[in-house]
PDB file of C-alpha atoms in Angstrom:
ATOM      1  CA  UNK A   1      81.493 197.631-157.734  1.00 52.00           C
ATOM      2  CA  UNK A   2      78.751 198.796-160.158  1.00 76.00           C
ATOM      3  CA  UNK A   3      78.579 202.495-158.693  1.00 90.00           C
ATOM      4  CA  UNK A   4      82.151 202.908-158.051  1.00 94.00           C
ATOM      5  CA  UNK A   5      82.529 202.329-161.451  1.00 96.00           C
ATOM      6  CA  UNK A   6      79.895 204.249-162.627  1.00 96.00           C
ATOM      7  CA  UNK A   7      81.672 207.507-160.597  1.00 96.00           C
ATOM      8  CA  UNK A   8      85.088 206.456-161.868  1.00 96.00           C
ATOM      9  CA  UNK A   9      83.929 206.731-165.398  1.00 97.00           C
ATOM     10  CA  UNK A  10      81.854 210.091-164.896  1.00 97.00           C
ATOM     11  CA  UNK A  11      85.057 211.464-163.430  1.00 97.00           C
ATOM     12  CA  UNK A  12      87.405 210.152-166.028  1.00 98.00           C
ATOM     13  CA  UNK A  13      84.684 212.077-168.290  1.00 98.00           C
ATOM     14  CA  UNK A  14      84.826 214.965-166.759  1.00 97.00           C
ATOM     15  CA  UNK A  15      88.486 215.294-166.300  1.00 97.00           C
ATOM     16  CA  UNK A  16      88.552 214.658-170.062  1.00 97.00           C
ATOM     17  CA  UNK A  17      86.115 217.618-170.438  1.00 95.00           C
ATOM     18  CA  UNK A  18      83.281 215.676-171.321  1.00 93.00           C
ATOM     19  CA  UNK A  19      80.726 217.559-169.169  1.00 87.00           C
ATOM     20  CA  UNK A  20      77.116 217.047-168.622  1.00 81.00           C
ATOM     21  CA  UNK A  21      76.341 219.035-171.484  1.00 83.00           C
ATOM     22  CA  UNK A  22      78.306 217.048-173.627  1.00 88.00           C
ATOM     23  CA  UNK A  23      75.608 214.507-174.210  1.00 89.00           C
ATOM     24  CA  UNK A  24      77.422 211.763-173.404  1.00 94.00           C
ATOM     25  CA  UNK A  25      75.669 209.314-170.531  1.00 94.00           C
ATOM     26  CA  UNK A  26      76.552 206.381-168.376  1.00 96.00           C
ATOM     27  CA  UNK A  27      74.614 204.013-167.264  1.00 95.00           C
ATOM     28  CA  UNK A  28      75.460 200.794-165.010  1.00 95.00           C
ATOM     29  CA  UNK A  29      75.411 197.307-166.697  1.00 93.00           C
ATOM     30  CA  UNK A  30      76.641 194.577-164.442  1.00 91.00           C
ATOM     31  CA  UNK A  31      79.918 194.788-163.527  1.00 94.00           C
ATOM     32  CA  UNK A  32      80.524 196.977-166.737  1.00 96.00           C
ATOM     33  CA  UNK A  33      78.763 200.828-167.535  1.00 97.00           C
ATOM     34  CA  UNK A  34      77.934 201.687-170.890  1.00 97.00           C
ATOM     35  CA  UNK A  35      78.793 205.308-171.802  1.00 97.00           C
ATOM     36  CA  UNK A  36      76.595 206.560-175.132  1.00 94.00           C
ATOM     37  CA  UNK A  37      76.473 209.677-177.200  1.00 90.00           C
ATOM     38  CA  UNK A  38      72.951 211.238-177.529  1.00 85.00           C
ATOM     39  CA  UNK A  39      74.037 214.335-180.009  1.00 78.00           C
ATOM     40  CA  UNK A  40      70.610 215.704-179.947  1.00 75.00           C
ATOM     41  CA  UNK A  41      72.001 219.250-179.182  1.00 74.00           C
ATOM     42  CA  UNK A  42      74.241 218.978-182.213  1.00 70.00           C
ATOM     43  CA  UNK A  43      71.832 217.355-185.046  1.00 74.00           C
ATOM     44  CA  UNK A  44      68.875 219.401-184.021  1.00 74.00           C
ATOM     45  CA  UNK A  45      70.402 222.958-185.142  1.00 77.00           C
ATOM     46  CA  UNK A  46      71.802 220.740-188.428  1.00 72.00           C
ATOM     47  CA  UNK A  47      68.483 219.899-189.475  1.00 72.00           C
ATOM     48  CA  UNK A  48      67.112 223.495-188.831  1.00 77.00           C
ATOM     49  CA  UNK A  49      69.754 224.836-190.978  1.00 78.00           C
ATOM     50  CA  UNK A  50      69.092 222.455-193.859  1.00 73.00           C
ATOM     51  CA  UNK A  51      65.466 222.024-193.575  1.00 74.00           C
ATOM     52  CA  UNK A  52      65.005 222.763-197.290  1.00 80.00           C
ATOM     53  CA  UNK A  53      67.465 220.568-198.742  1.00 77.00           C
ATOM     54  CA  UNK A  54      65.790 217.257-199.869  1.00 78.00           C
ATOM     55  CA  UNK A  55      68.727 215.240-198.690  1.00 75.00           C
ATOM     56  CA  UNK A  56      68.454 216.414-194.999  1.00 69.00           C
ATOM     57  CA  UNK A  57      68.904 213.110-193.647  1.00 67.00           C
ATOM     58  CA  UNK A  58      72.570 212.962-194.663  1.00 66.00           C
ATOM     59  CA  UNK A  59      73.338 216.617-193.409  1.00 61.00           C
ATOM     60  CA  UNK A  60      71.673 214.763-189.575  1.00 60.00           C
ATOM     61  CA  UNK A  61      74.279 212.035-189.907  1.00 64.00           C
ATOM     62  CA  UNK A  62      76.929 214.150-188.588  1.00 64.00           C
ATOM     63  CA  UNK A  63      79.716 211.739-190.643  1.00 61.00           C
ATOM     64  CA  UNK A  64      82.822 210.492-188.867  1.00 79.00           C
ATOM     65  CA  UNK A  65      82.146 212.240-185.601  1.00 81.00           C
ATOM     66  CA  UNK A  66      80.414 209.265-184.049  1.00 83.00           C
ATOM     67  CA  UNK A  67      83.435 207.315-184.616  1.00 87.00           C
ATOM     68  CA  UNK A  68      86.067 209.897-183.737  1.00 89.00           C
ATOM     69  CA  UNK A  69      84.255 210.471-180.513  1.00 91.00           C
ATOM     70  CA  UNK A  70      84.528 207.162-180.114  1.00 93.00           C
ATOM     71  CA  UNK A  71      88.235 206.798-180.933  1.00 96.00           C
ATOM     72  CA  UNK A  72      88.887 209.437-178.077  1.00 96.00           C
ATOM     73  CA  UNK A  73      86.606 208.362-175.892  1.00 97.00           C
ATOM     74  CA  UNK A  74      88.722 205.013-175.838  1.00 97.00           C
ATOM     75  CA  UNK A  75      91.956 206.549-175.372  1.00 98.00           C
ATOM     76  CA  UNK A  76      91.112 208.176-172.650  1.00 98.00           C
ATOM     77  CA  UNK A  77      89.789 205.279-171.046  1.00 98.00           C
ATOM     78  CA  UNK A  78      92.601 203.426-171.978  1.00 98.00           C
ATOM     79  CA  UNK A  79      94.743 205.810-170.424  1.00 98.00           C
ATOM     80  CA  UNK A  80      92.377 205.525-167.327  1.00 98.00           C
ATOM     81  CA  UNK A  81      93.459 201.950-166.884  1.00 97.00           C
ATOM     82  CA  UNK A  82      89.944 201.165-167.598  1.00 98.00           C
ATOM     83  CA  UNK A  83      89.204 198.352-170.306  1.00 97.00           C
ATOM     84  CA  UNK A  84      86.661 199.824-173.146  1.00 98.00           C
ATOM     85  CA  UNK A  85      84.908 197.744-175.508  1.00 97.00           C
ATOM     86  CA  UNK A  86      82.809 199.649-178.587  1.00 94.00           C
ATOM     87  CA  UNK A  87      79.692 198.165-179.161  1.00 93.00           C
ATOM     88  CA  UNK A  88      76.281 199.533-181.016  1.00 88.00           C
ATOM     89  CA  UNK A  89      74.885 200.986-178.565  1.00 87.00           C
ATOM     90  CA  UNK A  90      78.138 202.532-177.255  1.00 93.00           C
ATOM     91  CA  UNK A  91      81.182 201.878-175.056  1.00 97.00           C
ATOM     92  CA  UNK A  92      81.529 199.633-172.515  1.00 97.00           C
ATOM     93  CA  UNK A  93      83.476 200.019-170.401  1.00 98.00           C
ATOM     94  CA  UNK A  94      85.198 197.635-167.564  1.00 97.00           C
ATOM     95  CA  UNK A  95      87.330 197.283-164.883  1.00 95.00           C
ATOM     96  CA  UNK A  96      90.821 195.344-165.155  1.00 89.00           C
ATOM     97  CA  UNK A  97      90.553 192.430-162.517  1.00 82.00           C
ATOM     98  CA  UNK A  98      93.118 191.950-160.000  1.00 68.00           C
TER      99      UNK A  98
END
């Protein structure tokens, strides 16, 4: 069930045009697969662009787009008919049983 669930979700994704250059990844967990944000492509031209202001670390944050990525990441699952669950190191994400 693991890998079938694994490809659901990546197409789910990618339907939702979350692409592999998105930085969003899955990876299997059980009977669950946990789908995480690495915004590495996003925070790295931030920091370039602010390297001289002292408070740099708060222009890398990237405020409130963590956790509106993660609001649509679980509607779209929800609309899926796949059963999301947020937790710190991302989404996971199940399969209703039945």
């Amino acid at each position: 069930m693991s890998h079938e669930l694994v490809h659901r979700v990546q197409i789910v994704l990618a339907d939702a045009g979350f692409g592999p250059d998105s930085g969003i990844t899955t990876q299997s967990d059980g009977v669950a697969v946990i789908v995480a944000w690495h915004p590495d492509r996003l925070i790295r031209p931030t920091i370039a662009a602010h390297a001289a202001d002292p408070d740099v670390h708060a222009a890398a944050e990237i405020i409130g787009i963590r956790t509106a990525l993660e609001q649509a990441l679980t509607s779209v699952f929800l609309a899926a008919g796949l059963t999301p669950l947020s937790q710190p190191e991302g989404i996971r994400v199940t399969a209703p049983v039945g």
